[in-house]
Coordinates of N, CA, C and O in Angstrom, one line a residue:
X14 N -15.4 -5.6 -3.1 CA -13.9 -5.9 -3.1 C -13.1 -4.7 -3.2 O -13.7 -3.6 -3.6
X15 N -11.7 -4.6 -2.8 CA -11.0 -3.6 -2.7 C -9.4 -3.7 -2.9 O -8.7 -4.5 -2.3
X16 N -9.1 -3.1 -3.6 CA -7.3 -3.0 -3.5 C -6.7 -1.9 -3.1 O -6.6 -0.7 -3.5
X17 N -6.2 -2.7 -1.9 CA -5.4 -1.8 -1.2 C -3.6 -2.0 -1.7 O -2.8 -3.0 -1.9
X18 N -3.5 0.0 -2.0 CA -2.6 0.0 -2.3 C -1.2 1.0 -1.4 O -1.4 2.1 -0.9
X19 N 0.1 0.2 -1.4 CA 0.9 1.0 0.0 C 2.1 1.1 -0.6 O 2.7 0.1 -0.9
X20 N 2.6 2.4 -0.9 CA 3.9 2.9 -0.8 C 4.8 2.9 0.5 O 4.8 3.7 1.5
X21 N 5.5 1.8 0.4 CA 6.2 2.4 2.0 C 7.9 1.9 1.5 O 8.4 1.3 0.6
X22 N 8.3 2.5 2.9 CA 10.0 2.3 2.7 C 10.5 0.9 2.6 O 9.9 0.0 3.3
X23 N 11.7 0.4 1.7 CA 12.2 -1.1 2.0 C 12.2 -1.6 3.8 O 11.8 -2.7 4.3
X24 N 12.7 -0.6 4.3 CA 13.5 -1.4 5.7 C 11.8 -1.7 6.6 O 11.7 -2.4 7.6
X25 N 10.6 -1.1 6.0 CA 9.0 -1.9 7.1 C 8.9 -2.9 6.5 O 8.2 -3.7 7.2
X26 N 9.3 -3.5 5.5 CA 8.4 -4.6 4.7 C 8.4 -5.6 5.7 O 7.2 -6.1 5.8
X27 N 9.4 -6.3 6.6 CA 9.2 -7.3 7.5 C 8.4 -6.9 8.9 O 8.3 -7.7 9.8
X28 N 7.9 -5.5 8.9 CA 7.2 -5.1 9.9 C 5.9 -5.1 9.7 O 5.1 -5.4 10.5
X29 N 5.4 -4.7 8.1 CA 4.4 -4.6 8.2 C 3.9 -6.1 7.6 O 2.7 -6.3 7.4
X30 N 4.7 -7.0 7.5 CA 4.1 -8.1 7.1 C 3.8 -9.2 8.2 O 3.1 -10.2 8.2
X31 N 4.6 -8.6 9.2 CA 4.1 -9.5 10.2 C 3.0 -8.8 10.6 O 2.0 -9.5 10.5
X32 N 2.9 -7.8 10.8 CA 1.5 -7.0 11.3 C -0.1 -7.3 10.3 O -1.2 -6.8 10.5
X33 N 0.3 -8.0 9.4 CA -0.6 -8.4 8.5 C -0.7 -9.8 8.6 O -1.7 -10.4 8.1
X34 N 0.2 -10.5 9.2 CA -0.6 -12.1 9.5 C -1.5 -12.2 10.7 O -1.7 -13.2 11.4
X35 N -1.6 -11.6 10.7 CA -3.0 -11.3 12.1 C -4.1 -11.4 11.6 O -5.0 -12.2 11.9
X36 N -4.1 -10.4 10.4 CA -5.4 -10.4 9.5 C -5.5 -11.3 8.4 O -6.0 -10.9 7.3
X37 N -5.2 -12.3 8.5 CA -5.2 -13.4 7.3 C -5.3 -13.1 6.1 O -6.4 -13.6 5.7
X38 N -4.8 -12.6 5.3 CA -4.7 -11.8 4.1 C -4.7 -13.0 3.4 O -3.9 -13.8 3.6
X39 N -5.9 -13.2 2.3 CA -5.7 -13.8 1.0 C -4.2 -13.6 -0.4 O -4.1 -14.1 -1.5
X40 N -3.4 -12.9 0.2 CA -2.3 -12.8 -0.7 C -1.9 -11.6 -0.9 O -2.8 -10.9 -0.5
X41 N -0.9 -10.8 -1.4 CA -0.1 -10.1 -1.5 C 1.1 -10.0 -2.5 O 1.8 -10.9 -3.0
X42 N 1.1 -8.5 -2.9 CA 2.1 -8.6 -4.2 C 2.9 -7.8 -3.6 O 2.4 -7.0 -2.9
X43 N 4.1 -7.8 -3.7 CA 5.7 -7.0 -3.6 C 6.2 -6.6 -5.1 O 6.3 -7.4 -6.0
X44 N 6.6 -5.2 -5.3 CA 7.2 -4.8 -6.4 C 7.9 -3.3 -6.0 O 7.3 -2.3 -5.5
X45 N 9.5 -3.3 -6.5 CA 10.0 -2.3 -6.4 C 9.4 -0.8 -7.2 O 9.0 -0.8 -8.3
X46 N 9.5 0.4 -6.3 CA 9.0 1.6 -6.7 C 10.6 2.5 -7.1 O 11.8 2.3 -7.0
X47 N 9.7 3.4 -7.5 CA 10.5 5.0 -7.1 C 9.7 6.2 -7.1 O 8.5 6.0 -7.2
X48 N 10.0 7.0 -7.1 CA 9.1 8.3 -6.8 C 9.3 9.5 -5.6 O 10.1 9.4 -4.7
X49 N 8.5 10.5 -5.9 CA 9.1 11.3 -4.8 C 7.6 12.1 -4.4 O 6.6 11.9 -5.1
X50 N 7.3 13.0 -3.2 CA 6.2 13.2 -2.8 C 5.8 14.2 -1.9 O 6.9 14.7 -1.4
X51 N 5.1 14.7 -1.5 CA 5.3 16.6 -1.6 C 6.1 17.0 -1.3 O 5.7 18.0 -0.6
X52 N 7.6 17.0 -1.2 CA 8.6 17.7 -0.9 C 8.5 18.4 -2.1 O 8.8 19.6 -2.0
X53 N 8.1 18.1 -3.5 CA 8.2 19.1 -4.3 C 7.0 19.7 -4.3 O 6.6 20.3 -5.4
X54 N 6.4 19.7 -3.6 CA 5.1 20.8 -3.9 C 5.9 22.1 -3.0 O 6.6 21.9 -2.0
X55 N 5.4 23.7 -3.7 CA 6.0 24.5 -3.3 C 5.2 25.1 -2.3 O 5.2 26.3 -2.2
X56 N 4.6 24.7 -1.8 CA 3.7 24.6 -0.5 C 3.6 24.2 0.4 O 2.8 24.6 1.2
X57 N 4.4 23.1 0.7 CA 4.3 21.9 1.4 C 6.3 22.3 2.4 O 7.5 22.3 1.9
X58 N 5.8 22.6 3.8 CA 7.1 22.8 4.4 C 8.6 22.2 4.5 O 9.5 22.5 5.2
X59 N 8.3 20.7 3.1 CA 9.4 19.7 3.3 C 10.2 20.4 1.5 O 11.2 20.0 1.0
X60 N 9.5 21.4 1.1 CA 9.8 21.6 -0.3 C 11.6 21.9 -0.8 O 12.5 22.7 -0.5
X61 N 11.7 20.9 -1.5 CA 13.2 20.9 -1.9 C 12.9 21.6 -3.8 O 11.6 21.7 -3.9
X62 N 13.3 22.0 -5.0 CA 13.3 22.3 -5.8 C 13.8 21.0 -6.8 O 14.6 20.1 -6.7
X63 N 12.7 21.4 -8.2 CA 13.0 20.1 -8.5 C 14.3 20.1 -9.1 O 14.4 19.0 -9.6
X64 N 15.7 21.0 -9.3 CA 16.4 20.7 -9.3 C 17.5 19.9 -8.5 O 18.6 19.6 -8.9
X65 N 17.1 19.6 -7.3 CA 17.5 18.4 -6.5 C 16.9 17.3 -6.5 O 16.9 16.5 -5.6
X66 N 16.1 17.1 -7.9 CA 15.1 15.8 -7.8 C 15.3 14.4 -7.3 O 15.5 13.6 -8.2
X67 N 15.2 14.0 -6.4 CA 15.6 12.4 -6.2 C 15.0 11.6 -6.0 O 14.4 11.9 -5.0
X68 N 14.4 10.2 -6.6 CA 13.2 9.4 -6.7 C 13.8 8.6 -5.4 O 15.0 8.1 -5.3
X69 N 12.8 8.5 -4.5 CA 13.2 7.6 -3.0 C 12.8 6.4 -3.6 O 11.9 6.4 -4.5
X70 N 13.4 5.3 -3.1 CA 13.4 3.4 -3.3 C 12.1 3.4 -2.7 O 12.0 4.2 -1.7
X71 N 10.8 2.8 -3.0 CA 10.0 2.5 -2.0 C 9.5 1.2 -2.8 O 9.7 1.1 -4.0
X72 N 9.0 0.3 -2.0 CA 8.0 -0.5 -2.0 C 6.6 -0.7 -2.2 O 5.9 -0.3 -1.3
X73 N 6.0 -1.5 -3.5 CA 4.5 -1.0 -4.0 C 3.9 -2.0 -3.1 O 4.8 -2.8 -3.2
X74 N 2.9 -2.6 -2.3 CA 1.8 -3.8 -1.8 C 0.8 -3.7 -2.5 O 0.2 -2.6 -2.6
X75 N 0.5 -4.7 -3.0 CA -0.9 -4.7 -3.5 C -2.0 -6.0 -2.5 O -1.8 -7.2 -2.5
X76 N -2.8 -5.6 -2.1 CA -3.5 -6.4 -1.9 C -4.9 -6.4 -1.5 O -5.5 -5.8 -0.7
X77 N -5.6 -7.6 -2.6 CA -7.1 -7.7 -2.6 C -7.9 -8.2 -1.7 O -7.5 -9.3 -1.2
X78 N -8.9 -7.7 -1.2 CA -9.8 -7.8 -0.1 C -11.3 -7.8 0.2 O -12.1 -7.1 -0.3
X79 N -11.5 -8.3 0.7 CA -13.4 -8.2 0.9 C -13.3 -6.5 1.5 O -12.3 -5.9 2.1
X80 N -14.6 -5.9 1.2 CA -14.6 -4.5 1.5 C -14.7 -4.4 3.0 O -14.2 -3.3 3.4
X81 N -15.2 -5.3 4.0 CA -15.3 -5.7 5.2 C -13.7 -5.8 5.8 O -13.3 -5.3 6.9
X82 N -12.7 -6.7 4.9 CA -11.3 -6.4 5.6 C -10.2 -4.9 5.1 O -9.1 -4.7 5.6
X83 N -10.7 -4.4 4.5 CA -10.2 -3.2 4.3 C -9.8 -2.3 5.2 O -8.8 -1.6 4.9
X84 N -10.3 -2.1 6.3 CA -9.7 -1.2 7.8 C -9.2 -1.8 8.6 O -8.7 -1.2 9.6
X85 N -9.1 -3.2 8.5 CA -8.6 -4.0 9.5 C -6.6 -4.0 8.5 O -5.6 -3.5 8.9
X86 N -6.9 -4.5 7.6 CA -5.6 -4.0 6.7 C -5.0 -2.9 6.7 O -3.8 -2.8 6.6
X87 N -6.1 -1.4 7.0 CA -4.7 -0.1 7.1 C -4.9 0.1 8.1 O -4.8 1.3 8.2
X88 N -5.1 -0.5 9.2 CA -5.1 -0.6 10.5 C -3.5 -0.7 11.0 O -2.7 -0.1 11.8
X89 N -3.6 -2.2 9.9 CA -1.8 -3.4 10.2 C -0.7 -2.9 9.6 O 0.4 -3.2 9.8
X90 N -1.3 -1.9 8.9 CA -0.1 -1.3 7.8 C 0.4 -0.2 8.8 O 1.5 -0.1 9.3
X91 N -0.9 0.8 8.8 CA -0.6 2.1 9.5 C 0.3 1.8 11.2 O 1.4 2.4 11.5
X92 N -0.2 0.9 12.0 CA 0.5 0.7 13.1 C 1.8 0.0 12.7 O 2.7 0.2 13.5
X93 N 2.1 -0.8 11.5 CA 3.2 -1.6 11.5 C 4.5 0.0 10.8 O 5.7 -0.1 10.9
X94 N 4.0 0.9 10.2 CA 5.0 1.8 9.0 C 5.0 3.1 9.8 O 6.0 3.8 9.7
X95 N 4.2 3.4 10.5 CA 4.0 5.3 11.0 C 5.2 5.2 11.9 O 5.7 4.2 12.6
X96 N 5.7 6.5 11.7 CA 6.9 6.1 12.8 C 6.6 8.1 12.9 O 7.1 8.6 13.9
X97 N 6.0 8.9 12.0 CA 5.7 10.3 12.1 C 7.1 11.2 11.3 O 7.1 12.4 11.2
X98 N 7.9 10.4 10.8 CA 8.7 10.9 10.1 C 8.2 10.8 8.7 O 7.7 9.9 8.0
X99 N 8.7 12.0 8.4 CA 8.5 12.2 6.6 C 8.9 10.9 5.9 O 9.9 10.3 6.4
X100 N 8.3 10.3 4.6 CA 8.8 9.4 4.3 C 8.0 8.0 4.1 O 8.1 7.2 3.1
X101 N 6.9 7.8 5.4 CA 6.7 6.8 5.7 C 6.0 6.0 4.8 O 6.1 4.8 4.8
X102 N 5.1 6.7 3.8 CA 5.1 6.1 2.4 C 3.3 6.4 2.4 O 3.0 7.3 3.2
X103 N 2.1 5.9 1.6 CA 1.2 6.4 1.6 C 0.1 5.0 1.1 O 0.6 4.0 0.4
X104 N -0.8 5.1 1.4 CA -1.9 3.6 1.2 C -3.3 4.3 0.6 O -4.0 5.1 1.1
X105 N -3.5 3.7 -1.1 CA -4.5 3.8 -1.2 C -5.7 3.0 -1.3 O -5.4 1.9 -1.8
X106 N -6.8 3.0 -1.1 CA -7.9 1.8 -1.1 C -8.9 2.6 -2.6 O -9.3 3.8 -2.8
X107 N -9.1 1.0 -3.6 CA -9.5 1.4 -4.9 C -10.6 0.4 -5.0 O -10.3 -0.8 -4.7
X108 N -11.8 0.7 -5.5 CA -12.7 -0.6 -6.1 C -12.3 -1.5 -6.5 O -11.5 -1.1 -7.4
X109 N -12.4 -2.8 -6.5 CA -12.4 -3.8 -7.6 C -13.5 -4.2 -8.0 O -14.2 -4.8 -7.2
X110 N -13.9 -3.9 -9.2 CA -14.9 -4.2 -10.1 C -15.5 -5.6 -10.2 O -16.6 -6.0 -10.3
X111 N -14.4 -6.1 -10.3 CA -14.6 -7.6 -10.9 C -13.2 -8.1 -10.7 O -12.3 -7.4 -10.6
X112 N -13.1 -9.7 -10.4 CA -12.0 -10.3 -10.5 C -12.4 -12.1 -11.0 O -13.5 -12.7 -11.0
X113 N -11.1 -12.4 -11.5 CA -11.5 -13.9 -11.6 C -10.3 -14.8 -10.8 O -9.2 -14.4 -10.5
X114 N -10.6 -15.6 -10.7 CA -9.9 -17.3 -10.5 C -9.2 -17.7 -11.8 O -9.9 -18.4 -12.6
X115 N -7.8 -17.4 -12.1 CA -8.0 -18.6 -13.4 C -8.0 -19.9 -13.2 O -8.5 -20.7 -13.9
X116 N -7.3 -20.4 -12.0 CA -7.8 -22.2 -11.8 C -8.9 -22.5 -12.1 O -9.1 -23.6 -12.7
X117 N -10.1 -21.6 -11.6 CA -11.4 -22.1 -11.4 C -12.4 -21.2 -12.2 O -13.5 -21.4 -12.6
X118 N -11.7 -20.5 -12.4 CA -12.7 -19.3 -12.8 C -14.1 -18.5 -12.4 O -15.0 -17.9 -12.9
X119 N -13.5 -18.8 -11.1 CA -14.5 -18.5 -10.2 C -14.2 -16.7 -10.0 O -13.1 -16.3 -9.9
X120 N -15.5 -15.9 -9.9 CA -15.8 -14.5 -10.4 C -16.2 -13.6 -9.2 O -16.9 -14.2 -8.4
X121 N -16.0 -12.5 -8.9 CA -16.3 -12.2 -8.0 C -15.6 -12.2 -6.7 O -14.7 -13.0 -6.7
X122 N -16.0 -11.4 -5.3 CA -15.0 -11.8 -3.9 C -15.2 -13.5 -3.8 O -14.6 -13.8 -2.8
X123 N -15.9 -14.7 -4.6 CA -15.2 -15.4 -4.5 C -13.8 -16.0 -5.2 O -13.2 -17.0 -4.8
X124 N -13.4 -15.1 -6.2 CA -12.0 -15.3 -6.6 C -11.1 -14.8 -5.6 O -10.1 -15.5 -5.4
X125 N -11.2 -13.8 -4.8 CA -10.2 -14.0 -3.9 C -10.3 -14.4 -2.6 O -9.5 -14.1 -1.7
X126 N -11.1 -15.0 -2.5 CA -10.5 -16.2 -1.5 C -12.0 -15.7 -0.2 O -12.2 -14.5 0.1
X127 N -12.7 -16.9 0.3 CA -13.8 -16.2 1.8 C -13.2 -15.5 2.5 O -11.9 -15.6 2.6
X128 N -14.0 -14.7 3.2 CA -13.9 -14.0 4.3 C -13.3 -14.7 5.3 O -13.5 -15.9 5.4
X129 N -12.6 -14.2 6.0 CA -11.8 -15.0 7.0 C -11.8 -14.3 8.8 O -11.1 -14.8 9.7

């Protein structure tokens, strides 16, 4: 199992969510962010100083997956958010150890839902 995790701007959320009912996603979480991302590294060609520090609005996704739909998902994300401008936000994919069901209590990728 996997959680996939995506930073992206407010104005993709209806892009990348249609680009994600393709892949039948067992469910999905939405939660407001902030943050900011190598513009302050002093290496990085976009570098502003952190005395201009500004946390950009972004958007957190969370969503659990069989390890088999995991590329099919930043597949939906990446074509639905890249636009090649700075900004577009960043997706990471993390183990899930274990999960449960609390209706059922059902343990493992069958807590979130068969393969589809």
């Amino acid at each position: 199992m996997k959680l996939v995790i995506a930073y992206i701007p407010p104005d993709r959320l209806d892009s990348i969510l249609s680009g994600l009912t393709q892949h039948r996603i067992h469910g999905l979480t939405v939660s407001h962010a902030q943050g900011f991302g190598q513009e302050h590294d002093r290496q990085h060609p976009d570098y502003r100083p952190f005395a201009a520090l500004d946390l950009t609005k972004k958007l957190r996704l969370e969503i659990a997956c069989h390890d088999e739909e995991s590329d099919g998902i930043l597949k939906a994300i990446y074509d639905s958010a890249h636009t090649g401008n700075r900004g577009n936000g960043k997706v990471f994919v993390v183990p899930i150890l274990d999960a449960m069901r609390l209706k059922t209590g059902e343990r493992g990728p069958a807590a979130i839902g068969a393969i589809i």
